[in-house]
Coordinates of C-alpha atoms in Angstrom, one line a residue:
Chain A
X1 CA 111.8 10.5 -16.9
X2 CA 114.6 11.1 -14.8
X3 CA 118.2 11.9 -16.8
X4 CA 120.2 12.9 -14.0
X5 CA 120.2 10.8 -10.8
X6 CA 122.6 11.5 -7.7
X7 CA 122.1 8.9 -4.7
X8 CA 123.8 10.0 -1.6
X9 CA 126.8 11.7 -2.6
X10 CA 129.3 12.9 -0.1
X11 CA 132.7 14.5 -1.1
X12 CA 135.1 14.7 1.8
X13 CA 138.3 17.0 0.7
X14 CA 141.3 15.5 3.1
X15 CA 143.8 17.9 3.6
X16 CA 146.3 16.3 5.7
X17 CA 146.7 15.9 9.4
X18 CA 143.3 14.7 9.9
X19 CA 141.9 17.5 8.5
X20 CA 138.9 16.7 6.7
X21 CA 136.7 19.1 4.8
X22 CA 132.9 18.4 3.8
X23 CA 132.8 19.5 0.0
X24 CA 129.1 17.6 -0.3
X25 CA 127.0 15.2 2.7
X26 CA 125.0 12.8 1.9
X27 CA 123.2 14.3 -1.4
X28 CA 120.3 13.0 -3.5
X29 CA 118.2 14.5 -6.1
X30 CA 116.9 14.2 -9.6
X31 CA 116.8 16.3 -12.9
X32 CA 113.5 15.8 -15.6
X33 CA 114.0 15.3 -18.8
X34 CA 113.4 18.6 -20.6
X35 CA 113.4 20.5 -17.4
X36 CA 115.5 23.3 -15.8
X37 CA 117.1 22.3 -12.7
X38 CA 118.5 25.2 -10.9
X39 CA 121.5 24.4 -8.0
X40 CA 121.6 27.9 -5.9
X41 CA 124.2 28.7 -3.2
X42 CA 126.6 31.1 -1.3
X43 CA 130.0 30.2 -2.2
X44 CA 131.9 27.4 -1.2
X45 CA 128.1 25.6 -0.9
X46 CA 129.1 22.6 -3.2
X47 CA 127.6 23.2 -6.6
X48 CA 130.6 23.2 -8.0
X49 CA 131.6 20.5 -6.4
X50 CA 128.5 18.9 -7.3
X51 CA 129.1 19.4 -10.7
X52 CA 132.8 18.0 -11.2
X53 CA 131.9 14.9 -9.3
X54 CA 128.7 15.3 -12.4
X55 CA 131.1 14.8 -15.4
X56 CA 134.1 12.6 -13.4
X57 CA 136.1 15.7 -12.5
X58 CA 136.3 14.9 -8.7
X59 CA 135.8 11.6 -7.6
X60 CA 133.1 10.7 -4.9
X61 CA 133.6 9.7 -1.6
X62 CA 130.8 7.6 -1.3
X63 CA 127.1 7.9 -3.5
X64 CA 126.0 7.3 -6.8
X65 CA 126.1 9.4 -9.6
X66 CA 123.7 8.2 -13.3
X67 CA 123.2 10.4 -16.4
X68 CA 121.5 9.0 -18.8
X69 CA 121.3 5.4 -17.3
X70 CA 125.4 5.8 -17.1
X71 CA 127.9 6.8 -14.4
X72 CA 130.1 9.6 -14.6
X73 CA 133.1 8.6 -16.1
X74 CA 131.0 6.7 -19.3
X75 CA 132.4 7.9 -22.5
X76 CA 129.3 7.6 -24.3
X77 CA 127.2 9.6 -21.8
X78 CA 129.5 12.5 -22.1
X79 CA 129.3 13.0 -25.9
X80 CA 125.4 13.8 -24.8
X81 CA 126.5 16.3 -21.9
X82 CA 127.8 20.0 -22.5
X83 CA 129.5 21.7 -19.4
X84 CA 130.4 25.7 -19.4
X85 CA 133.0 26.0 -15.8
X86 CA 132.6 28.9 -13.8
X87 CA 135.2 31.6 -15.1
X88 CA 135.9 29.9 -18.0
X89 CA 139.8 30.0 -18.9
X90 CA 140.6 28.0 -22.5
X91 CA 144.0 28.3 -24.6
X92 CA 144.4 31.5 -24.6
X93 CA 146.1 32.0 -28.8
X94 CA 143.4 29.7 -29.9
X95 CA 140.5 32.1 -32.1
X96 CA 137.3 31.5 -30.9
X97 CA 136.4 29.2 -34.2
X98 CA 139.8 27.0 -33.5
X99 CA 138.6 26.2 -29.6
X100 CA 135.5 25.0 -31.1
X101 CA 137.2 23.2 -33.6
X102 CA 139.7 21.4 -31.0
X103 CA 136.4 20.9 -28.5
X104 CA 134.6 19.6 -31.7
X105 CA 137.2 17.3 -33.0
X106 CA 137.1 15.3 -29.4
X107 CA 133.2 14.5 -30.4
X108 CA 135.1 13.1 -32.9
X109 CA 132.1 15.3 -34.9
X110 CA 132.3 14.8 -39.0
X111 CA 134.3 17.7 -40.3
X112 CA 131.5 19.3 -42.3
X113 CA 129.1 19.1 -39.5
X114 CA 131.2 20.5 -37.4
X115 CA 132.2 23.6 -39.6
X116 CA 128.5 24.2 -39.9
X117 CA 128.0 23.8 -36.1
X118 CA 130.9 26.5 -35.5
X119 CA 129.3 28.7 -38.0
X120 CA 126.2 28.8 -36.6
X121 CA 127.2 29.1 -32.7
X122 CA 129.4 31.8 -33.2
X123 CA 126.1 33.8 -34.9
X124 CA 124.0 32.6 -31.6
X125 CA 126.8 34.5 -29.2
X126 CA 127.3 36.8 -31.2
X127 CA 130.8 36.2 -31.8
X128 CA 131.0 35.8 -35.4
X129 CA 132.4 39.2 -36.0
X130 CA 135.1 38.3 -33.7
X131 CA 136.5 35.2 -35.5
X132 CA 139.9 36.2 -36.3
X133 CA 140.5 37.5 -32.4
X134 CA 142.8 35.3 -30.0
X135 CA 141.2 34.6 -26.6
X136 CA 143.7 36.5 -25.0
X137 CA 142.4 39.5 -26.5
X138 CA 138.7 38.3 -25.5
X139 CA 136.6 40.4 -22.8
X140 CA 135.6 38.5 -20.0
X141 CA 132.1 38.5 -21.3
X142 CA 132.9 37.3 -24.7
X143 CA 134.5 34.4 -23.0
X144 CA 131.4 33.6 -20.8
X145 CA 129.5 33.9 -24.6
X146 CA 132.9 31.4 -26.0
X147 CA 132.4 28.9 -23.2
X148 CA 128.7 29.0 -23.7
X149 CA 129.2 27.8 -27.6
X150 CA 131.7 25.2 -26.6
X151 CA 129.1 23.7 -24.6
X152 CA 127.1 23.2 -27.0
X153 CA 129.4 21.9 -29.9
X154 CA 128.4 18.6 -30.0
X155 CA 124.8 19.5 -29.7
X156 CA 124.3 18.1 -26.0
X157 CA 121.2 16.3 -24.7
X158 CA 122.2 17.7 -21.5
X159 CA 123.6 20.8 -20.6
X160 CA 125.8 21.4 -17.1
X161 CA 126.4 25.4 -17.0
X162 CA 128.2 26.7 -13.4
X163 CA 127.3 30.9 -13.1
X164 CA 127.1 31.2 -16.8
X165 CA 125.9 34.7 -16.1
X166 CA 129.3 35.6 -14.3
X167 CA 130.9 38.3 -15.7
X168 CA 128.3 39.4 -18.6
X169 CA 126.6 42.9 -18.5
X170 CA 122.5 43.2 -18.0
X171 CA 122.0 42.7 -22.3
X172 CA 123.9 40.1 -22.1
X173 CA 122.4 37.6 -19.2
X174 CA 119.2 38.4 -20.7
X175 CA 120.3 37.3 -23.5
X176 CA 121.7 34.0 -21.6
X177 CA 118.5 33.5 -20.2
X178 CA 116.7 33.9 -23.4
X179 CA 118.7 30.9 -24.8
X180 CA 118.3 28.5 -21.9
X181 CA 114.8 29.0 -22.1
X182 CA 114.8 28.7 -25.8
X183 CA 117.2 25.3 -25.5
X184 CA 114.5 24.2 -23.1
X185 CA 112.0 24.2 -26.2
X186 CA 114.1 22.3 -27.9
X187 CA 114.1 19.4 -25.4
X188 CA 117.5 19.9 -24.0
X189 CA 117.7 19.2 -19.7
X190 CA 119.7 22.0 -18.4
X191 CA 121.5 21.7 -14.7
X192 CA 122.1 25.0 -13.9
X193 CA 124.6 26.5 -10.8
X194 CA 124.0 30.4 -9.9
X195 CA 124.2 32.4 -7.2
X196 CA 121.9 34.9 -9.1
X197 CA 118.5 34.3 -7.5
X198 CA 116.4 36.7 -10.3
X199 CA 118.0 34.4 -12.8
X200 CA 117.3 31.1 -11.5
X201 CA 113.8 32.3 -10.5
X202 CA 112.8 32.8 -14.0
X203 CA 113.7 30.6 -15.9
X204 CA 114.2 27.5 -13.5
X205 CA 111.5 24.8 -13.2
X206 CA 112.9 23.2 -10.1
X207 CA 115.6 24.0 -7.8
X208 CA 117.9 22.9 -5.1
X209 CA 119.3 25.0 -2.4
X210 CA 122.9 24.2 -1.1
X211 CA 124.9 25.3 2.1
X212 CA 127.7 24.1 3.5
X213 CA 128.1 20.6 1.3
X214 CA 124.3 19.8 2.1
X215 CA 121.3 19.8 0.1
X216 CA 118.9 21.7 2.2
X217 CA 115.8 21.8 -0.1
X218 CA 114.6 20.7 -3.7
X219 CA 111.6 20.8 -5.6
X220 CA 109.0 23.5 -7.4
X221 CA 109.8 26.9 -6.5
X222 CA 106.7 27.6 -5.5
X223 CA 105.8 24.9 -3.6
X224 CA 109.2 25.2 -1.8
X225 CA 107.4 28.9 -1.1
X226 CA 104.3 27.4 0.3
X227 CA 106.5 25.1 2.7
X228 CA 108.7 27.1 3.8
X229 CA 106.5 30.5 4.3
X230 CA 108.2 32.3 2.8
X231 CA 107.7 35.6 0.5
X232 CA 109.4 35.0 -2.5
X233 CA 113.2 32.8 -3.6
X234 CA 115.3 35.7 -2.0
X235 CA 113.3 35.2 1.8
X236 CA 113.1 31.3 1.0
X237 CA 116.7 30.8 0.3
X238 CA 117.9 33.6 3.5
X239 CA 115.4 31.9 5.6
X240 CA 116.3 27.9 4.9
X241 CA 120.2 28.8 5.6
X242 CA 119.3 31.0 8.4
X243 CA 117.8 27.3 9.9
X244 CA 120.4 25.1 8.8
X245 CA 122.8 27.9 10.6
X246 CA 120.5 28.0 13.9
X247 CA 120.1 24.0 13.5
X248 CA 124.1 23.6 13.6
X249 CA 124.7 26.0 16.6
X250 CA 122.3 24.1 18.7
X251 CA 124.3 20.6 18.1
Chain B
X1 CA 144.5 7.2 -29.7
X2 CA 142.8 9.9 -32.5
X3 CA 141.7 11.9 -29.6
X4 CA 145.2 11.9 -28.0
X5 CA 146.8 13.0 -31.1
X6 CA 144.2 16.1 -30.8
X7 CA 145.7 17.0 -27.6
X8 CA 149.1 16.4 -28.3
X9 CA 148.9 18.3 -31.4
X10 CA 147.4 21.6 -29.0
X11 CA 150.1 21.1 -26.7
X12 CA 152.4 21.0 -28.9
X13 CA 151.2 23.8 -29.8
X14 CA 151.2 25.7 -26.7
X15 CA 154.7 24.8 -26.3
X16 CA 155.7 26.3 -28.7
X17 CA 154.3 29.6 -27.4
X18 CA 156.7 29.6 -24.4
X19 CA 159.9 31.4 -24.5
X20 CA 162.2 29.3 -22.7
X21 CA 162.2 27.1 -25.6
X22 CA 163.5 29.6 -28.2
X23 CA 165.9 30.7 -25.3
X24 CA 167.5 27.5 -24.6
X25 CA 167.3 27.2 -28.6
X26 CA 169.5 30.0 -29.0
X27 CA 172.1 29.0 -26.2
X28 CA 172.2 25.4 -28.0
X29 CA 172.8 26.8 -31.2
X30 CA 175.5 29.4 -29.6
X31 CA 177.3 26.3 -27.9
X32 CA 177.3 24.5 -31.3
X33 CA 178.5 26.9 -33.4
X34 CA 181.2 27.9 -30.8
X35 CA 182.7 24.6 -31.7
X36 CA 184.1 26.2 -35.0
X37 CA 186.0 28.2 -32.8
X38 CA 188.5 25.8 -32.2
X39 CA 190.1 26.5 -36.0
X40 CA 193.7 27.0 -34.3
X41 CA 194.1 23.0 -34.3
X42 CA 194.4 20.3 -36.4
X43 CA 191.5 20.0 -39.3
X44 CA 191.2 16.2 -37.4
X45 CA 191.0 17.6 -33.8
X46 CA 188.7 20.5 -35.1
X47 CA 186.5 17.8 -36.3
X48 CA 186.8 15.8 -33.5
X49 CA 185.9 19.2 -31.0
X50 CA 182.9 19.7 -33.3
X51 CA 181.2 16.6 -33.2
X52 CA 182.2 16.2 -29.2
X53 CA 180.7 19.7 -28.6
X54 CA 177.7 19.8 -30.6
X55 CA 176.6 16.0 -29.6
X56 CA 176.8 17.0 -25.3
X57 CA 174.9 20.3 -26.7
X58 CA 172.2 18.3 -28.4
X59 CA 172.2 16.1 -25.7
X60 CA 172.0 18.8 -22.7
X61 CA 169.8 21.7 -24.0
X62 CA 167.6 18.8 -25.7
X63 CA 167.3 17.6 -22.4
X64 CA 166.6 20.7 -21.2
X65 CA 164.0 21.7 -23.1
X66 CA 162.5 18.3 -22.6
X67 CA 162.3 18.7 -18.9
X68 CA 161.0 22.5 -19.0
X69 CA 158.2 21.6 -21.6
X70 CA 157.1 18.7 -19.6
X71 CA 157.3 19.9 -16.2
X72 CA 154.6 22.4 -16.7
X73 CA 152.6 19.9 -19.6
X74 CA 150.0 19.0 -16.8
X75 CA 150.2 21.4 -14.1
X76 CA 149.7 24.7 -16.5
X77 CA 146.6 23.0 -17.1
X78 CA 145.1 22.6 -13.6
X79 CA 146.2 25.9 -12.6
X80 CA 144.6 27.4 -15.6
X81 CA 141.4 25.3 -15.2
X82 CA 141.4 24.5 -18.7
X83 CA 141.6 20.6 -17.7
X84 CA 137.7 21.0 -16.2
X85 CA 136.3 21.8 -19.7
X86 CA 138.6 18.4 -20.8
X87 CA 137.8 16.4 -18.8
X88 CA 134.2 16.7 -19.4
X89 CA 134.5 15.6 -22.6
X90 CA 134.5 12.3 -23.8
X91 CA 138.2 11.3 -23.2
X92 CA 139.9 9.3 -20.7
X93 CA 142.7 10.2 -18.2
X94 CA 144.9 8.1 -20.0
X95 CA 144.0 10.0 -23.7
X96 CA 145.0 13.2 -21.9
X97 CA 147.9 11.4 -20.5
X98 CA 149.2 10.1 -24.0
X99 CA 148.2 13.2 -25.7
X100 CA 150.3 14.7 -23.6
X101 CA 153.3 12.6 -24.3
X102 CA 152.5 12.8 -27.9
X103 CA 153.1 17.0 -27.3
X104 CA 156.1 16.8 -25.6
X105 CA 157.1 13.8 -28.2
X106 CA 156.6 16.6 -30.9
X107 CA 158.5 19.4 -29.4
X108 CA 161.4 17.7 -28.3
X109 CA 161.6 16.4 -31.4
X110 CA 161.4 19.6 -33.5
X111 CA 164.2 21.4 -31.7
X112 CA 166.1 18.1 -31.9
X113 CA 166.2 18.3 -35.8
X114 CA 166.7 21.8 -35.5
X115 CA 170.1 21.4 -33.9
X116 CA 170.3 18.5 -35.8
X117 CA 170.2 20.3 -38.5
X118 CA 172.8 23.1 -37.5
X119 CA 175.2 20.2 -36.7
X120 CA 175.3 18.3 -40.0
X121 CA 175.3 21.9 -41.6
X122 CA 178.6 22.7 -39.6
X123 CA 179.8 19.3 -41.0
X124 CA 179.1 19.7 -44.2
X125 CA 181.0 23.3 -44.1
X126 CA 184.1 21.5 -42.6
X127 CA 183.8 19.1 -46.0
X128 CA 182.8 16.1 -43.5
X129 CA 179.5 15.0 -44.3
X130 CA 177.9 13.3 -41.5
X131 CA 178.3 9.2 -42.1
X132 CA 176.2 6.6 -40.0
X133 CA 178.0 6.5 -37.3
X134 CA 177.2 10.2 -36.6
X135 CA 173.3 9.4 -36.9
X136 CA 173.8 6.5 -34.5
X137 CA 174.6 9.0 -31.8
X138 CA 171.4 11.1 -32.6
X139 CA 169.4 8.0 -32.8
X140 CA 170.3 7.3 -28.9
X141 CA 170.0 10.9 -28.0
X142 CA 166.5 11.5 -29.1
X143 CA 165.3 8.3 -27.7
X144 CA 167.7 9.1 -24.3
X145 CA 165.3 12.7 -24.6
X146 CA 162.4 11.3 -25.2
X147 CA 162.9 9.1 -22.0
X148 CA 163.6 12.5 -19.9
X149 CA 160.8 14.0 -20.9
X150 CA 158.4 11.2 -20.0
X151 CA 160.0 10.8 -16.8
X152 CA 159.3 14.7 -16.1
X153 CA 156.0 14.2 -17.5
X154 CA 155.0 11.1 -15.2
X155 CA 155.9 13.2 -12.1
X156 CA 153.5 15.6 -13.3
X157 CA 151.0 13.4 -12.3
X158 CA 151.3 13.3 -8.4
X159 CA 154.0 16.2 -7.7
X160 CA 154.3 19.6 -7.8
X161 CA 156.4 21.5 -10.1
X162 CA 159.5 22.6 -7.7
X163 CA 159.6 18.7 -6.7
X164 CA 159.4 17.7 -10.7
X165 CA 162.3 20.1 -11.0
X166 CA 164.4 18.9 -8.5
X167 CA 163.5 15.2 -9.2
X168 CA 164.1 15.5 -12.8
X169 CA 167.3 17.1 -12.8
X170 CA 168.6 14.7 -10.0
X171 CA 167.9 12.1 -12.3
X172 CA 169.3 13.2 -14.8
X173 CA 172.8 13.6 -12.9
X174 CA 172.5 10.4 -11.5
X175 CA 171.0 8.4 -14.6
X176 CA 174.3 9.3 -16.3
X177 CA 176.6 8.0 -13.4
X178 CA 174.5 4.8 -12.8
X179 CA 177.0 2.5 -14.5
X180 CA 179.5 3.5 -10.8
X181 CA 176.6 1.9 -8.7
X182 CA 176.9 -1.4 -10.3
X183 CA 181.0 -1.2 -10.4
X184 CA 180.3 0.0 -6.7
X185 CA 178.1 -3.0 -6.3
X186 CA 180.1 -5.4 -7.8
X187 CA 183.5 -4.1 -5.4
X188 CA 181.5 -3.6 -2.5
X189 CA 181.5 -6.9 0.2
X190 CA 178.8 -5.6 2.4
X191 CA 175.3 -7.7 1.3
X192 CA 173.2 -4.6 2.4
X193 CA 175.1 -1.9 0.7
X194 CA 175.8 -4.6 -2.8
X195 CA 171.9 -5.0 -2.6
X196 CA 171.2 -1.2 -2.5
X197 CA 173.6 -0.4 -5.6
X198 CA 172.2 -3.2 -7.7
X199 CA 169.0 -1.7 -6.9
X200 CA 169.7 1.6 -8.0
X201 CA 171.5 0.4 -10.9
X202 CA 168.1 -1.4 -12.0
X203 CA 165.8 1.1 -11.2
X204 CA 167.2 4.1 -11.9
X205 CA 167.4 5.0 -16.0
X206 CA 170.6 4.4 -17.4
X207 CA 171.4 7.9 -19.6
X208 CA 175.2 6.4 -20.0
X209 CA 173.5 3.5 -22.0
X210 CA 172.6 6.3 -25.0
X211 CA 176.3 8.0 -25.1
X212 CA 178.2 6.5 -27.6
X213 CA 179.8 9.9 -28.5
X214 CA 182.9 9.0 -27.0
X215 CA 183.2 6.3 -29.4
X216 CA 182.3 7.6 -32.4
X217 CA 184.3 11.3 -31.8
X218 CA 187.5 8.9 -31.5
X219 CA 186.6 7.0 -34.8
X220 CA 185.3 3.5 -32.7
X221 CA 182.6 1.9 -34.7
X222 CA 179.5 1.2 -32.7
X223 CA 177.2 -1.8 -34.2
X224 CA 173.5 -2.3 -35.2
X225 CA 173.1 -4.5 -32.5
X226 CA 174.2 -2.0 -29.6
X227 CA 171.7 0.5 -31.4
X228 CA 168.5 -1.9 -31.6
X229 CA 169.8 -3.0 -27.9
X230 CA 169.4 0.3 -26.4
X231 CA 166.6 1.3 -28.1
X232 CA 165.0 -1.7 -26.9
X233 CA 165.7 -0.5 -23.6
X234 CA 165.0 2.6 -24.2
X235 CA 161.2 1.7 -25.1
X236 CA 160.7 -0.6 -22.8
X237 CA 161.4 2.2 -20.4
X238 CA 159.3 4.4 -21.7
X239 CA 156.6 1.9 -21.6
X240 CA 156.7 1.2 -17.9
X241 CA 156.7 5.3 -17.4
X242 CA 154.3 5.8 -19.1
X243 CA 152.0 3.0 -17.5
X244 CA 152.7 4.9 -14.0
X245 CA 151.5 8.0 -15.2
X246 CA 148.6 6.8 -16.6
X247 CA 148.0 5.0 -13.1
X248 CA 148.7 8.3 -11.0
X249 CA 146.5 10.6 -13.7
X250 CA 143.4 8.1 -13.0
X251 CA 144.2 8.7 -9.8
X252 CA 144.5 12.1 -9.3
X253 CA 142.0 14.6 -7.9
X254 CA 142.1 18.0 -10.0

C-alpha cells in the first residue's frame, strides 16, 4: 500500500525579472508502507525541495502531493509524520528535554505520555546524560541526535529525515542507521534524503535519484543496477547524471 | 488557539533573551525617574512634570520595544530555519501567526507593568497615589502598544526587516499627526488633495486617539465613554491587522 504519493510535482522558484529557477520538474513517485525510501542527490538536486513541498513548507507549482490518503497541509496527517531538516537549528536556551516538551505539546500529546516519550528518546540518542545542557552548548552531533528525537516525539507513522547523518562521527551514523533499520521493524515508512551513498545503500529498500529538479530514476537498487549496467550505487548514480548531463548538452 | 498559546508562550520567551529589551528597559526607567529631578518647582508642577514625563516614556520606549520585539518575531525564525521543524507539525499558518501575537502581546505587556510599576511607585513617594484617571492613560497606552506591535508584526509577513523598520517607525510618526490630515482635508478645496487626506486619515492608525495625557496632566477628566470608544477602535484595528497577516503568512513561501 502506497503512503506517500507525489503526482507530477514541479516547483518553479521565481526570482524576479523573469528569472525562473526549476527547484523540481514534473516529479512522480511512491513510498510503501513499511519500506525505506531513499531520495539521493548532489546538492541543489531538489530533495529538499521535495521534502518541504512533503509537509506544506513550500508550496507547489503545479502536481499533487497525498500522505496518508491526505494532502500536505492536512492537520491530521501531520500528527502521523516526523521530519528531522537538514542542519537542524532549534531554540537555542531550550534543554534538550524542554524542545521535546514544546514539540510534544503541539501533538497536543497527554502530559504523562509525553514525559514518558521524552524519557525514553533521550536514552535512544543517548542524550539523557545531557538533560540539563542548553542547545547552544550542544555539539553539532548531539543536535543531529536532538533533531532525530524530536522527530519522533509523537511516535510518527511516517518518518521524513533530510541528511540525518550530517555532521555525526562514524559511531554515530552507525548508530543512525541501526535505528532506521530498527524503526523499519517496527512498521514505521521512512523517506530518507542523503547524499551518502554507503548509507542509503544499506539500509534503503528503494531509491530515487535526483539532479537538477528531476527525478531521473526510481525503484529497487538492484534492479536499477541491472538496467542501468552499472557496477554498484556509486557507478549507477555517476553514470545516470553523467546521461542526464550529455542528454541536456545535446538539446 | 491552545497550540498558539504554546508558541506565544516560547516566543515570549525568546524575547526575553534579547538585550535590547533590558536596554531600552533601562533608558525608560532612566527617563522616568529623571522626572523627580524637577524638585526646584512647585509640588503641583512637579507632579504635573512627573506624570507628563513618565506617560510619553511609557508611551515611547513601550513602543519601542514593541516594534524591536516584533520586527524580528518572524524573520529570526526563517533565518534560523527553526520555522521548517514548525511548520511540519500539525499547526496552521495562522496558529504560528497568533502565537506570535500572543508573544509579543506578553512581552509588551511585561515591560509595560514594569514601568507601570516604577511610575505609580514615583507617585506614591510624591504622596499622590495614582487615581483613575491616571489608569485611563495606561489603559490607552497599552492597547495604543499593542496596536504597534501588531502592525510591525503584520509586516513581518511579506517584508524584510530594514523595510519593517522604516515602515514601522514612519507610522508611528505619522499615526500620531493623522488628526492634521483630516483638519488638512476638511480646509483644503481641491477634491483630489481633500480625497487623499480623508484617505489617510481613515487608513492610517490614529496614535493621537490613545493620548489623553494632556488632559489628565492638566487635571481634565476624561469619561468612560471615550475609554470604551477607543478601545473599541483600538480592537477593531487590531482585528483587521491581524487578518492581513494571517492572509500574507498563508501566503508566504519560507
Amino acid at each position: 500500500m502506497n503512503v506517500i504519493e507525489i503526482k507530477e510535482l514541479t516547483k518553479y522558484y521565481y526570482l524576479g525579472r523573469n528569472r525562473i529557477v526549476v527547484g523540481l520538474e514534473n516529479v512522480s513517485f511512491n513510498v510503501e508502507e513499511g519500506e525505506i525510501y531513499g531520495i539521493l542527490g548532489p546538492n541543489g538536486s531538489g530533495k529538499t525541495t521535495c521534502l518541504k513541498l512533503m509537509l506544506g513548507i513550500l508550496y507547489p507549482t503545479s502536481g499533487e502531493i497525498s500522505i496518508l490518503g491526505k494532502n500536505q497541509f492536512d492537520i491530521e496527517m501531520k500528527k502521523n509524520v516526523g521530519f528531522l531538516p537538514e542542519n537542524p537549528y532549534y531554540y537555542d536556551y531550550l534543554t534538550g528535554p524542554e524542545l521535546l516538551k514544546f514539540y510534544g505539546k503541539l501533538f497536543e500529546i497527554p502530559e504523562k505520555i509525553l514525559n514518558e516519550r521524552i524519557e525514553k528518546l533521550l536514552f535512544l540518542v543517548k542524550l539523557h546524560e545531557s538533560k540539563k545542557l542548553a542547545l547552544r552548548h550542544y555539539s553539532k552531533g548531539m543536535l543531529e541526535r536532538i533533531g532525530l528525537a524530536a522527530s519522533l516525539i509523537n511516535d510518527p507513522k511516517i518518518l521524513i529525515l533530510d541528511e540525518p547523518t550530517t555532521g555525526l562521527d562514524p559511531i554515530g551514523c552507525i548508530e543512525t542507521r541501526d535505528l532506521l533499520i530498527q524503526l523499519r521493524k517496527e512498521g514505521k515508512t521512512i523517506l530518507l534524503s542523503s547524499h551518502f551513498l554507503s548509507e542509503v545503500e544499506r539500509v534503503c529498500d528503494r531509491i530515487a535519484i535526483f539532479h537538477r529538479g528531476y527525478l531521473l530514476a526510481t525503484g529497487k537498487l538492484n534492479e536499477l543496477i541491472q538496467k542501468y549496467n552499472a557496477e554498484g550505487l556509486e557507478d549507477l548514480f555517476v553514470k545516470t547524471i553523467a546521461e542526464f548531463d550529455k542528454k541536456g548538452e545535446i538539446q | 488557539m491552545r497550540k498558539a498559546w504554546i508558541i506565544g508562550l516560547n516566543s515570549f520567551k525568546e524575547s526575553l533573551r534579547k538585550k535590547t529589551l533590558y536596554i531600552l528597559l533601562v533608558v525608560a526607567f532612566v527617563v522616568i525617574g529623571a522626572s523627580k529631578a524637577f524638585s526646584w518647582l512647585t509640588a503641583e508642577e512637579e507632579l504635573k512634570m512627573i506624570k507628563d514625563i513618565s506617560f510619553s516614556g511609557i508611551e515611547f520606549f513601550g513602543a519601542l520595544i514593541a516594534i524591536f520585539m516584533s520586527l524580528t518575531a518572524i524573520s529570526s525564525e526563517i533565518e534560523k530555519r527553526t520555522i521548517y521543524t514548525l511548520f511540519s507539525k500539525p499547526i496552521t499558518r495562522q496558529n504560528f501567526f497568533v502565537g506570535k501575537f500572543l508573544g509579543i502581546v506578553l512581552i509588551i505587556l511585561l515591560n509595560f507593568i514594569l514601568m507601570s510599576l516604577f511610575f505609580t511607585g514615583l507617585l506614591i513617594f510624591k504622596k499622590s497615589p495614582p487615581d483613575v484617571q491616571v489608569f485611563k492613560t495606561l489603559i490607552l497606552i497599552f492597547i495604543e502598544l499593542i496596536l504597534i506591535g501588531s502592525i510591525t508584526l503584520t509586516v513581518a509577513t511579506f517584508a524584510s526587516d530594514a523595510f519593517n523598520i522604516i515602515f514601522s517607525f514612519f507610522l508611528y510618526i505619522v499615526g500620531h499627526l493623522t488628526s492634521y490630515g483630516n483638519q488638512l482635508a476638511d480646509r483644503t478645496e481641491n477634491v483630489i488633495l481633500k480625497g487623499f487626506w480623508k484617505l489617510l486619515y481613515t487608513v492610517i492608525p490614529n496614535y493621537e486617539n490613545f493620548n489623553i495625557r494632556d488632559k489628565v496632566v492638566v487635571g481634565i477628566d476624561v469619561t468612560w465613554n471615550y475609554i470604551l470608544k477607543t478601545g473599541i477602535y483600538g480592537i477593531l484595528y487590531l482585528a483587521v491587522i491581524l487578518l492581513i497577516g494571517s492572509y500574507f503568512i498563508q501566503k508566504r513561501e519560507i
